[in-house]
Structure formats: C-alpha cells, structure tokens
Amino acid sequence: MNLDALLDHPAFAGAPPRDLDAYARRAYAQLAVVNEAVGGAGPLLDDPRTMSAVLDWAAVVDPSLFAAAAIHYAVVLTSIKELGRPEESLESAIASLDRLDAVGAILITEIGHGNNHISLQTQAVYEPETRTFRLHTPTPGARKLMASIALPGVAKIGTVYADLVVDGRSCGTFAFVVPLRDAAGLRPGVLVEPLEGSVPVALDYSVTSFDGVRVPYDHWLRDTASITSDGRFEDPLGNKDRRLVRSLALSAWASLAGAVGLASASRAAAAIALRYAATRSTMGRLSPDRPVLDYRTQQHALYGALASAHAVTALVDKAIEAFLAKPWEVPPDETAITFSPWVAAHRTHALAKAAATELCAEITAECRRRTGAQGVLSINRIIAYEGLAQGYNSAGGDNLLILLDAGRSMAETLQPCAVPDTVTGDLADPDVRLGLLRVQEATLHAELAASVRQAGDAGLSPFDAWNPHLPKAAELARVHQRRMVAEAFRALVAERQDEALAAAERLYGLRDLHRGRAWLLERGVLSPAEALSVADLADKAVDDVAAHAQALLDGLGLPERRLGAWFLSA
Ligand SMILES: Cc1cc2nc3c(=O)[nH]c(=O)nc-3n(C[C@H](O)[C@H](O)[C@H](O)COP(=O)(O)OP(=O)(O)OC[C@H]3O[C@@H](n4cnc5c(N)ncnc54)[C@H](O)[C@@H]3O)c2cc1C
C-alpha cells in the first residue's frame, strides 16, 4: 500500500492551520482519506501489521492525525471487537465507525481524582424494564477529561468507561459504546465543554458529562458477563479488579499503538535534524562555510539521536512481533493494580510505551535544540513530534504510575533477573553492558523487596510501608526498561548482522551507560578508570555512526516527501 500517494490529496495540502478547531478538522478529514484508501477499518483490525504501518505513516505526517487514528482503530474498534457481543444496534455503530461516518473516541479519565482509572465514578445503571442502561455523571468530579469530541460537525462514537450498577449494586468497570454527537450536534443527555487553549497534540479535547443517556443492551462491552432476563448480573471472572483489567484489555493495543507513533516521531525528528545539519552552512571563525554537522557537538547530539531512534525502533518492533506471536506473553494480572490498571493489563507494552515516550522526548528535544529557529517552527514538525512525547507522558496511562506499578509488582511477585557470573570486559561490548544492566536491576530488585518485606514485618500500613520506597520502585522499573531496550537492540543486531546497526547500538548503549554510570561507580561495579573510559568510548562510537550515517538514515525508511519539513523545500 503506497500511503505516500495520499499526500497528493487536498486534505494534506498546505501548512497546518493555526486555528485549533481547523487543525482538528483537518486531522479528521485526513483520517477519512486514509480510511477510504485502506478499505475501512476491517483490514487494519484483521492485520495488526497493516494497522501498525498506517499508524507509523500517520505519526510522521502529523501527530494529530496519528492520535485520531490510534484512538479510532487501535483503541475504540479494537476494544469493541475484543469485548463486544454485537446485535443489531451495535452492528450499526460498528458499521458507522468502519466507514468513518463517525470517529471513535475514548472516555475513561475523570477530572476529580488522580488514579481515577481504578475507581471510576461515572455510572451505567441497568434498567430491567427496558433492558437498557442509563449513563450518568453523579458528581462534577466524575466528568470525563480529555476525550476528543468537542468539534462541531464531526460525528463521534465513544467507548465510555463506567461502573455498572445492577439492582443498586456496583458490578465493576465496563465500557459502553455511546453515540456522542452527529453532524447535527450533541446527542440528548451528552454535555460537552470544549477545552480551550493549546495542547501538545492538537485535537478537540473536552470535559464531558452524561445526564441519563440511554444505552442499548448490546452497546455494553460485556465480554463474558451478562444480565439474566430476571435481572441478575453474572460475571465468570468473579472479581472486580479482574474485570477492570479485562475491560481495559484494549490498553495492550493502545500502549503498542502509542509506542509505534513515538518511535516514528523519533525517527522523523532525527531525519529532519540531520538533513538540516548536513546542509546548514556555518561561518564560525574556526573554519568558515562548513556544515554544522562537521562540528563535534552537533555530531554527538545528532548521531546520538539517530542511534537512539534506531534503539526505540528496535524496542517497538520487538514488542509488535512478540504481541503477534503471543498476545498475552504475561497473562493479565490484577494484583499489579496499585496506582493504575495499565501494567496489570499488559506489563511489557505499558513499559514499552513509557520507554518510547522517554526516548522520543529526549530525541525530539535534542533535535529541536540543534535545529535552531527552524526547530521551533511547526512547519518543520519537530515540535509536533516533541508534543507527541509530551502528550504520551499522560495519554494511554501516566508513565510514572506505570513505573510505580511495574516496580512494585516486580518486587512483590517476581524474582530478580539472572546476572552473569562476571561483568568485566570491554565496555564497548554490548553483552558486557547488558550484564551491567542486569546487575543493577537485580540489585535494586533485591534491595527493594527486602525493604518492603521489613516494613511489612514491622506491621506498617501499606502506605507507610511503600511510600518511602516509591522512588526506588520507579528506579527499578527504569533500569528494567533500559534493559528491555538494550535486549531488543541486541536481538536486532544479532539477527541482521549489520555493521551500521551495530555502530548505532554501540553509540546508544555507551551513551546510556554514560548517563547511568554513577550507580555502578558508587557500588563498585565499575572502577573509576572504567567509568572514566566510557566518555572516550562513546566519542569513538560517534565516529563509527558517522561512517555509517547514510545507511542508518536510509534505514529510517523516511522519504523526504513524507517528512515534509518546510526548510527542505524552502
Ligand atoms: C494529549 C492527551 C490526550 C489524552 N486523551 C485522552 C482520551 O482520549 N481519553 C481519556 O479518557 N483520557 C485521555 N487523556 C488523559 C490521560 O489518560 C490522563 O491524563 C492520565 O491517565 C493521567 O491522569 P491525570 O491527568 O488525572 O493525572 P493526575 O492523576 O492528576 O497525576 C498528576 C501527577 O501526579 C502523579 N500521581 C498521580 N497519582 C499518584 C500517586 N498515587 N502516587 C504518586 N504519584 C501520583 C502522576 O504521575 C502525575 O505526575 C489524555 C491525556 C493527554 C495528555
């Protein structure tokens, strides 16, 4: 499928509008063009690789288009497909979404509390007389925050997460498919306050509440649960937390989709900044009329960004392949819910999304800084890519909460990772660096587990036992993420046997080690001389990447036309 041909369509012409509504409207118009070209949602839902290719392309063209596409396909339609038991009414809603007569939106987050995803206040009350539900916002704090449904004239269907109430009893969190607005306006009982002001990923965000919106029975994404004809709620999962995690099964795909977009944005930012630096002549007195990329500072920054862009790509590609081979490599585990449901739903993908966000944030910020004024012009896109990373710090699940849940559940339920017998050797060797990461992770893991065990033995409350150790839990999860990235890169280079990629792996790994060397030094894992040598090794690795720069740029797979940065054609 040649998606680049779509760039000739008028919906993609010209610079992005300044007006936020116009920007969002353009993103939805572009999504309609994409949907038509791919033959509706069906082919994307049937083939995750196609879905991923479309999301990858969209993220490079415009992060707002990507966000709209990710929510529509990877979040809303995926969850309906996974959890819905459609009859006539839901079939009709699915057909609308498939044709993009209506765009999908997701409404989980509530404005009133942090960690609201594990304790939603919005209610869907079952009415036995009509065998329907009434959707209701009981308090101002239960209003839904950030759903992209504020734009008039664009029909929207939402998956709304609510506490199901049957016969006065709370039965757990489920999603309900709710038409929110059509071309004529909002549906009865749906109240939408547009959120004014700029946001990192421009869409039509809102605060939304419900006043007795009637929802048909089959719009309940009930999965295996049911309500009998005499009004009894039955759920074979038998546990509200398990149901919450199951209702959020979509988050496995949502996290993966986010990671795909973040990797694409990272690659695009690196490609744009390197093209700029290669052609930007400088007049510094050391050597007038030299491209800025000849300077060592620029090389460190941008070849570093290029190497990191390949690292995040390796991580995300591995996550996709693993998911295709075995969607639930680690079964959902409701005991991992402390702050949020994301790790419980899919640990690897939640961590991959959080790691991709961090890498994308670093890469795009560095590329922006190294591209001068052109770097902050939205027509050159780098700040839009950086905005995607800012958005995904929270969107798809708060990254810190993901780290806290991951660190806590690792310490409570898993054994520390295996460590090699010896970790001495050439620090330019990726296996030696991986060994160091394993030592750090296993040590932090064992220390954290021991600390909280002691606190538990001392009879402290869960808050007092855990709260002092939360920074350590986050640190453990961060080191685990660094190992995930390093292992993914290792596997890729081993498979491809490609010198250019090996150079990128070396530079990425040595920069990562350089940033993390303090802990290894403090614990005596590295000697001062070894720690001191890392900067020189990284400097040498910059030369290796420079020698393969063209191959590594080509490997990003980004034609100039798709990048579309203004300065490339100015
Ligand atoms: C661009 C964008 C798009 C979004 N799109 C959607 C959407 O379409 N639909 C939707 O439903 N939601 C959407 N969201 C909302 C997103 O899911 C939430 O922002 C996210 O889950 C974090 O929740 P919050 O904003 O309430 O943060 P808060 O809970 O207010 O967190 C604030 C800070 O406190 C920290 N914190 C919170 N609780 C704890 C704790 N117990 N211990 C320690 N630290 C804590 C957090 O890490 C964070 O740093 C979007 C967000 C963004 C930014």
XYZ file of C-alpha atoms and ligand atoms in Angstrom:
623
model
C 0.000 0.000 0.000
C 1.540 3.309 -1.087
C 0.296 5.664 1.592
C 2.613 8.432 0.376
C 0.385 8.777 -2.698
C -2.268 10.167 -0.327
C -0.100 13.231 0.215
C -1.373 14.491 -3.169
C -4.898 14.666 -1.766
C -6.091 18.231 -0.969
C -6.654 17.203 2.680
C -2.868 17.016 3.040
C -2.047 20.187 1.092
C -0.530 23.313 2.607
C 0.746 24.186 6.055
C -1.181 23.060 9.134
C -3.784 25.678 10.131
C -3.101 27.943 13.116
C -6.618 27.702 14.435
C -7.048 24.679 16.728
C -10.522 23.760 15.500
C -9.339 23.963 11.913
C -6.329 21.824 12.831
C -8.521 19.132 14.373
C -10.959 19.296 11.460
C -8.088 18.782 9.057
C -6.853 15.749 11.048
C -10.312 14.136 10.796
C -10.504 14.945 7.066
C -7.110 13.284 6.607
C -8.275 10.285 8.623
C -11.249 9.947 6.264
C -8.873 9.882 3.284
C -6.736 7.218 4.958
C -9.781 5.145 5.918
C -11.047 5.189 2.352
C -7.635 4.226 0.993
C -7.209 1.246 3.319
C -10.727 -0.025 2.662
C -12.258 0.802 6.046
C -11.236 -0.407 9.464
C -11.644 -4.121 8.711
C -8.272 -4.743 7.035
C -6.483 -2.944 9.870
C -8.243 -4.919 12.570
C -7.583 -8.165 10.710
C -3.886 -7.487 10.264
C -2.041 -5.736 13.084
C 0.992 -5.221 10.831
C -1.114 -3.139 8.452
C -2.515 -1.218 11.419
C 0.983 -0.566 12.655
C 2.174 0.546 9.179
C -0.719 3.004 8.885
C -0.109 4.417 12.368
C 3.611 4.710 11.653
C 2.923 6.674 8.472
C 0.319 8.886 10.165
C 2.655 9.806 13.028
C 5.276 11.089 10.592
C 2.752 13.055 8.546
C 1.063 14.641 11.562
C 0.877 13.533 15.215
C -2.715 14.816 15.425
C -3.730 12.540 12.565
C -1.866 9.739 14.327
C -3.665 10.362 17.633
C -7.073 10.376 15.941
C -6.217 7.178 14.037
C -4.764 5.427 17.084
C -7.872 6.137 19.160
C -10.239 5.191 16.344
C -8.618 1.939 15.234
C -6.321 0.716 17.984
C -8.410 1.751 20.972
C -12.108 2.005 20.144
C -12.596 -0.529 17.361
C -10.133 -2.971 18.885
C -11.964 -2.976 22.199
C -15.365 -3.348 20.548
C -14.017 -6.271 18.537
C -12.454 -7.887 21.605
C -15.193 -7.335 24.158
C -18.410 -6.656 22.241
C -21.218 -9.143 21.671
C -22.911 -7.178 18.883
C -26.542 -7.394 17.924
C -28.362 -5.100 15.534
C -27.735 -1.802 17.286
C -24.034 -2.301 17.974
C -23.546 -3.725 14.463
C -24.862 -0.452 13.122
C -22.461 1.575 15.311
C -19.553 -0.628 14.188
C -20.516 -0.074 10.544
C -20.517 3.706 11.122
C -17.078 3.517 12.681
C -15.819 1.241 9.932
C -16.936 3.678 7.217
C -15.796 6.591 9.366
C -19.266 8.089 9.312
C -18.367 8.595 12.962
C -14.916 8.873 14.542
C -14.146 6.838 17.662
C -13.331 8.473 20.993
C -12.410 7.019 24.353
C -13.713 8.375 27.651
C -12.040 6.915 30.709
C -10.229 9.656 32.615
C -12.281 11.558 35.187
C -11.407 15.020 36.361
C -11.970 14.625 40.107
C -9.196 12.311 41.325
C -5.721 11.087 40.499
C -5.631 7.325 39.819
C -9.265 7.670 38.748
C -8.978 4.824 36.241
C -9.095 2.286 39.047
C -12.054 3.933 40.751
C -14.424 5.408 38.185
C -17.451 7.352 39.389
C -19.441 7.517 36.144
C -22.358 5.117 36.417
C -24.233 2.962 33.938
C -27.400 1.954 35.753
C -29.242 -1.080 34.414
C -32.995 -0.634 33.895
C -34.722 -4.028 33.833
C -37.987 -2.692 32.356
C -36.314 -1.622 29.112
C -33.221 -3.843 29.351
C -31.086 -0.771 28.708
C -28.639 1.325 30.734
C -28.749 4.948 31.832
C -25.375 6.662 31.716
C -24.965 9.224 34.413
C -22.328 11.606 35.821
C -23.101 11.671 39.550
C -20.714 14.470 40.606
C -18.686 17.205 38.883
C -15.571 15.161 39.712
C -16.893 12.308 37.563
C -16.819 14.388 34.375
C -14.686 12.798 31.683
C -11.479 14.672 30.847
C -9.601 14.891 27.535
C -11.836 12.939 25.157
C -11.530 14.451 21.690
C -15.179 15.152 20.949
C -15.567 18.931 21.093
C -15.546 19.750 17.380
C -18.997 20.543 15.959
C -19.930 18.832 12.716
C -17.774 15.713 13.187
C -19.831 12.710 14.325
C -18.314 10.814 17.272
C -18.992 7.485 18.923
C -17.299 6.925 22.266
C -16.387 3.966 24.393
C -17.344 5.310 27.794
C -15.955 3.566 30.883
C -18.326 3.416 33.815
C -19.233 1.486 36.919
C -22.065 -0.875 36.025
C -24.840 -0.726 38.614
C -27.372 -3.556 38.658
C -30.150 -3.619 41.220
C -28.395 -0.900 43.219
C -25.137 -2.856 43.374
C -21.808 -1.868 41.799
C -20.673 -4.658 39.461
C -17.351 -3.305 38.204
C -15.931 -1.271 35.340
C -17.159 -1.856 31.804
C -17.089 0.104 28.561
C -20.271 1.230 26.803
C -20.460 2.257 23.169
C -22.217 5.613 23.063
C -23.016 7.828 20.049
C -21.994 11.248 21.355
C -22.600 13.648 18.543
C -23.671 13.552 14.928
C -23.459 16.130 12.179
C -26.442 17.966 13.685
C -24.945 18.286 17.164
C -24.645 16.561 20.532
C -26.901 13.636 21.346
C -29.500 14.207 24.082
C -28.005 13.974 27.564
C -24.389 14.424 26.398
C -22.861 17.647 27.731
C -19.525 18.736 26.274
C -17.382 21.667 27.376
C -14.593 22.291 24.848
C -11.140 22.714 26.393
C -9.688 25.970 25.170
C -6.010 26.731 24.673
C -3.166 24.905 23.060
C -2.176 21.309 23.747
C 0.848 19.333 22.604
C -1.159 17.118 20.233
C -3.832 19.333 18.708
C -7.282 17.715 18.799
C -10.706 18.766 20.036
C -10.333 17.874 23.729
C -13.235 18.268 26.113
C -14.758 17.852 29.532
C -17.837 15.670 29.131
C -20.707 14.597 31.327
C -23.801 12.451 30.920
C -27.309 13.122 32.077
C -29.284 9.914 31.802
C -28.108 8.915 28.327
C -29.898 5.714 27.329
C -27.589 2.926 26.138
C -28.911 -0.242 24.422
C -28.039 -3.608 25.988
C -25.713 -4.722 23.208
C -23.715 -1.475 23.458
C -22.441 -2.837 26.761
C -18.992 -4.321 26.018
C -19.840 -7.144 28.314
C -17.337 -9.762 27.169
C -18.344 -12.889 29.129
C -20.543 -11.079 31.672
C -24.315 -10.916 31.307
C -27.532 -9.873 32.991
C -30.158 -12.600 33.067
C -33.719 -11.933 31.942
C -34.724 -11.723 35.600
C -32.103 -9.023 36.224
C -29.233 -10.971 37.799
C -25.682 -9.854 36.981
C -23.307 -12.716 36.244
C -19.598 -12.473 35.604
C -17.485 -15.609 35.268
C -14.390 -13.538 36.095
C -15.866 -13.220 39.569
C -13.668 -10.328 40.669
C -13.991 -6.592 40.032
C -10.265 -5.991 39.561
C -10.032 -8.840 37.081
C -12.979 -7.330 35.231
C -11.375 -3.866 35.251
C -8.243 -5.295 33.683
C -10.256 -7.255 31.134
C -12.359 -4.202 30.243
C -9.087 -2.381 29.645
C -7.638 -5.196 27.540
C -7.536 -2.614 24.787
C -4.705 -0.923 26.615
C -2.347 -3.599 25.289
C -3.048 -2.290 21.800
C -3.336 1.316 22.924
C 0.128 1.176 24.510
C 1.573 -0.542 21.472
C -0.007 1.991 19.112
C 1.399 4.809 21.228
C 4.840 3.219 21.140
C 4.615 2.831 17.345
C 3.828 6.540 16.944
C 6.544 7.602 19.365
C 9.146 5.537 17.507
C 8.007 7.034 14.193
C 8.182 10.555 15.605
C 11.683 9.829 16.944
C 12.890 8.633 13.561
C 11.327 11.565 11.740
C 12.821 14.152 14.117
C 16.280 12.603 13.767
C 15.984 12.510 9.972
C 14.851 16.138 9.746
C 17.504 17.458 12.129
C 20.284 15.542 10.381
C 19.213 16.802 6.969
C 19.244 20.329 8.331
C 22.642 19.954 9.976
C 24.198 18.391 6.878
C 23.267 21.380 4.727
C 23.375 24.245 7.219
C 26.496 26.219 6.450
C 28.154 27.977 9.405
C 30.517 30.935 9.473
C 32.385 30.241 12.729
C 35.950 31.549 12.566
C 37.479 28.130 13.144
C 36.514 27.255 9.587
C 34.003 29.462 7.745
C 31.437 27.892 5.425
C 31.330 24.473 6.978
C 28.184 22.417 7.528
C 27.270 22.454 11.187
C 27.298 18.666 11.148
C 31.099 18.781 10.860
C 31.234 20.083 14.420
C 31.736 17.573 17.203
C 28.970 18.957 19.425
C 26.442 18.552 16.627
C 27.724 15.071 15.837
C 27.429 13.950 19.447
C 23.890 15.284 19.661
C 22.505 14.192 16.310
C 24.317 10.928 15.727
C 23.291 10.161 19.304
C 19.679 10.948 18.370
C 19.992 8.788 15.259
C 21.288 5.868 17.314
C 18.502 6.344 19.868
C 15.903 6.458 17.090
C 17.109 3.024 15.983
C 17.017 1.854 19.607
C 13.395 2.856 20.152
C 12.504 1.299 16.803
C 14.111 -1.983 17.853
C 12.140 -1.929 21.111
C 8.817 -1.265 19.420
C 9.353 -3.730 16.572
C 10.181 -6.430 19.100
C 7.045 -5.615 21.091
C 4.905 -5.878 17.953
C 6.418 -9.200 16.915
C 6.057 -10.596 20.425
C 2.432 -9.495 20.569
C 1.649 -11.058 17.207
C 3.286 -14.318 18.207
C 1.793 -14.457 21.685
C -0.622 -11.639 22.564
C -0.581 -12.360 26.291
C 3.010 -13.343 26.891
C 2.424 -12.473 30.529
C -1.207 -13.080 31.465
C -3.108 -10.045 32.747
C -2.502 -9.810 36.475
C -4.941 -7.801 38.540
C -2.669 -7.963 41.587
C -0.430 -5.414 39.821
C -3.060 -2.676 40.270
C -1.985 -0.147 42.843
C -1.957 3.159 41.007
C -3.356 2.353 37.587
C -4.578 -0.603 35.522
C -2.029 -0.462 32.684
C 0.707 -2.755 33.985
C -1.913 -5.230 35.144
C -3.393 -5.289 31.635
C -0.082 -5.738 29.785
C 3.177 -5.133 31.595
C 5.501 -5.296 28.577
C 3.505 -2.926 26.420
C 2.864 -0.433 29.189
C 6.604 -0.329 29.894
C 7.412 -0.151 26.179
C 5.071 2.836 25.788
C 6.672 4.571 28.760
C 10.209 3.834 27.497
C 9.337 5.005 23.984
C 7.959 8.236 25.456
C 11.191 8.941 27.323
C 13.355 8.200 24.304
C 11.143 10.224 21.976
C 11.162 13.147 24.426
C 14.973 13.105 24.581
C 15.467 12.677 20.851
C 12.974 15.333 19.784
C 14.171 17.880 22.359
C 17.766 17.419 21.219
C 16.774 17.639 17.546
C 14.763 20.814 18.207
C 17.655 22.461 20.032
C 20.147 21.502 17.327
C 17.932 22.870 14.549
C 17.838 26.488 15.734
C 14.843 28.637 14.864
C 13.767 26.136 12.234
C 13.460 23.627 15.046
C 10.655 25.521 16.766
C 8.664 26.296 13.623
C 5.683 23.985 13.478
C 6.015 23.780 9.686
C 9.204 21.805 10.284
C 7.320 19.322 12.500
C 9.962 18.644 15.156
C 7.914 20.379 17.840
C 4.841 18.398 16.821
C 6.869 15.218 17.344
C 8.083 16.535 20.684
C 4.453 17.309 21.535
C 3.572 13.680 20.939
C 6.072 12.683 23.624
C 4.682 15.323 25.986
C 1.170 14.026 25.395
C 2.096 10.389 25.856
C 3.615 11.085 29.233
C -0.035 11.029 30.335
C -2.060 9.731 27.391
C -2.531 5.979 27.344
C -1.688 5.882 31.068
C 0.554 8.089 33.210
C 4.141 6.919 32.747
C 5.219 7.406 36.350
C 2.281 5.338 37.560
C 3.257 2.641 35.063
C 6.772 2.636 36.526
C 5.479 2.542 40.097
C 3.106 -0.346 39.404
C 5.800 -2.214 37.484
C 8.463 -1.685 40.170
C 6.110 -2.604 42.959
C 4.764 -5.743 41.323
C 8.266 -6.843 40.306
C 9.455 -6.556 43.898
C 6.402 -8.331 45.280
C 5.839 -11.115 42.794
C 8.909 -11.737 40.634
C 12.419 -12.974 41.250
C 15.307 -10.650 40.332
C 16.645 -11.203 36.817
C 19.592 -13.551 36.322
C 23.031 -11.933 36.442
C 26.128 -13.112 34.589
C 28.979 -14.672 36.583
C 31.280 -11.845 35.633
C 30.659 -8.397 34.223
C 34.164 -7.265 33.497
C 35.378 -6.783 29.961
C 35.321 -4.337 27.103
C 32.591 -1.778 27.766
C 32.163 -1.345 24.023
C 30.903 -4.955 24.002
C 27.077 -4.931 24.139
C 26.968 -8.138 26.181
C 29.165 -6.592 28.863
C 26.865 -3.567 29.036
C 23.820 -5.835 29.216
C 25.482 -7.666 32.090
C 25.904 -4.367 33.930
C 22.244 -3.517 33.452
C 21.294 -6.941 34.800
C 23.477 -6.451 37.874
C 21.922 -3.059 38.549
C 18.374 -4.305 38.038
C 18.831 -7.439 40.151
C 20.449 -5.456 42.975
C 17.738 -2.793 43.033
C 15.103 -5.521 42.866
C 16.526 -7.462 45.811
C 17.033 -4.302 47.896
C 13.503 -3.063 47.269
C 11.957 -6.450 48.031
C 13.931 -6.662 51.293
C 12.987 -3.118 52.372
C 9.270 -3.587 51.891
C 9.354 -7.043 53.465
C 10.934 -5.493 56.551
C 8.355 -2.707 56.578
C 5.580 -5.301 56.300
C 7.099 -7.368 59.129
C 7.147 -4.209 61.270
C 3.375 -4.003 60.834
C 3.383 -0.755 58.853
C 0.329 0.177 56.788
C 0.635 -0.348 53.001
C 1.109 3.415 52.591
C 3.825 3.689 55.245
C 5.497 0.512 54.058
C 5.630 1.549 50.412
C 5.629 5.329 50.244
C 9.281 5.858 51.284
C 10.341 3.275 48.692
C 8.406 4.550 45.685
C 11.388 6.412 44.186
C 13.276 3.094 44.347
C 10.358 1.275 42.705
C 10.428 3.773 39.840
C 14.214 3.454 39.593
C 13.960 -0.337 39.389
C 11.378 -0.121 36.611
C 13.504 2.428 34.735
C 16.535 0.154 34.792
C 14.315 -2.716 33.669
C 13.164 -0.551 30.750
C 16.758 0.246 29.830
C 17.429 -3.489 29.753
C 14.350 -4.046 27.565
C 15.692 -1.526 25.041
C 19.232 -2.930 25.154
C 17.991 -6.500 24.687
C 15.753 -5.535 21.786
C 18.641 -3.743 20.071
C 20.957 -6.706 20.780
C 18.490 -9.145 19.217
C 18.050 -6.952 16.141
C 21.778 -6.558 15.510
C 22.402 -10.262 16.099
C 19.695 -11.116 13.587
C 20.690 -8.608 10.901
C 24.480 -8.838 11.289
C 24.591 -5.272 10.033
C 27.642 -3.108 10.732
C 25.769 0.172 10.605
C 23.184 -1.026 13.116
C 25.959 -2.434 15.302
C 27.568 1.021 15.345
C 24.247 2.593 16.333
C 23.791 0.003 19.070
C 27.271 0.783 20.393
C 26.684 4.526 20.489
C 23.237 4.168 22.036
C 24.497 1.706 24.650
C 27.565 3.735 25.581
C 25.551 6.940 25.943
C 23.103 5.044 28.119
C 25.967 3.672 30.206
C 27.500 7.144 30.447
C 24.270 8.508 31.918
C 23.874 5.558 34.281
C 27.496 5.146 35.356
C 27.170 6.898 38.742
C 25.283 3.989 40.327
C 27.789 1.440 39.002
C 30.650 3.529 40.337
C 29.033 4.053 43.752
C 28.504 0.314 44.125
C 31.992 -0.560 42.941
C 30.682 -2.459 39.915
C 32.792 -0.192 37.705
C 36.207 1.100 38.717
C 36.848 4.860 38.422
C 39.110 4.163 35.441
C 36.393 2.136 33.728
C 33.779 4.808 34.425
C 36.141 7.431 33.059
C 36.680 5.458 29.864
C 33.001 5.476 28.883
C 33.045 9.025 27.501
C 36.010 8.240 25.239
C 34.408 5.033 24.025
C 31.200 6.925 23.262
C 33.194 9.579 21.426
C 34.764 6.889 19.282
C 31.347 5.343 18.658
C 30.216 8.699 17.253
C 32.813 8.243 14.505
C 31.523 4.743 13.798
C 27.989 6.050 13.414
C 29.214 8.945 11.266
C 30.882 6.434 8.966
C 27.541 4.659 8.512
C 25.328 7.731 8.713
C 23.803 7.390 5.265
C 22.946 3.722 5.758
C 21.421 4.500 9.139
C 19.422 7.394 7.708
C 18.212 5.215 4.850
C 17.323 2.585 7.429
C 14.831 5.000 8.983
C 12.739 4.448 5.861
C 11.576 8.047 5.524
C 11.287 9.598 2.071
C 11.815 13.366 2.111
C 8.333 13.927 0.760
C 6.739 12.250 3.770
C 8.866 14.277 6.158
C 7.577 17.428 4.511
C 9.614 19.785 6.698
C 9.317 23.270 5.243
C 13.044 24.084 5.190
C 13.664 21.070 2.959
C 11.815 22.810 0.142
C 12.393 26.476 1.105
C -2.751 14.564 24.989
C -3.620 13.751 25.898
C -4.674 13.029 25.368
C -5.499 12.298 26.213
N -6.556 11.637 25.667
C -7.436 11.014 26.478
C -8.615 10.417 25.934
O -8.832 10.428 24.720
N -9.490 9.826 26.790
C -9.260 9.779 28.137
O -10.072 9.205 28.848
N -8.155 10.346 28.691
C -7.246 10.964 27.895
N -6.125 11.548 28.431
C -5.962 11.566 29.876
C -4.860 10.652 30.413
O -5.266 9.313 30.381
C -4.556 11.119 31.843
O -4.018 12.421 31.741
C -3.574 10.243 32.571
O -4.134 8.995 32.831
C -3.119 10.871 33.899
O -4.212 11.192 34.700
P -4.373 12.663 35.267
O -4.242 13.612 34.135
O -5.618 12.665 36.065
O -3.090 12.866 36.185
P -3.020 13.009 37.760
O -3.575 11.768 38.363
O -3.600 14.302 38.176
O -1.456 12.998 38.008
C -0.673 14.170 38.249
C 0.727 13.756 38.666
O 0.685 13.063 39.906
C 1.281 11.775 39.803
N 0.458 10.855 40.602
C -0.868 10.625 40.490
N -1.259 9.749 41.437
C -0.178 9.421 42.150
C 0.060 8.565 43.278
N -0.923 7.884 43.857
N 1.316 8.452 43.728
C 2.333 9.143 43.170
N 2.172 9.982 42.119
C 0.932 10.116 41.616
C 1.254 11.436 38.319
O 2.352 10.591 37.978
C 1.410 12.806 37.680
O 2.775 13.118 37.612
C -5.257 12.269 27.611
C -4.173 12.974 28.134
C -3.366 13.716 27.298
C -2.223 14.486 27.893
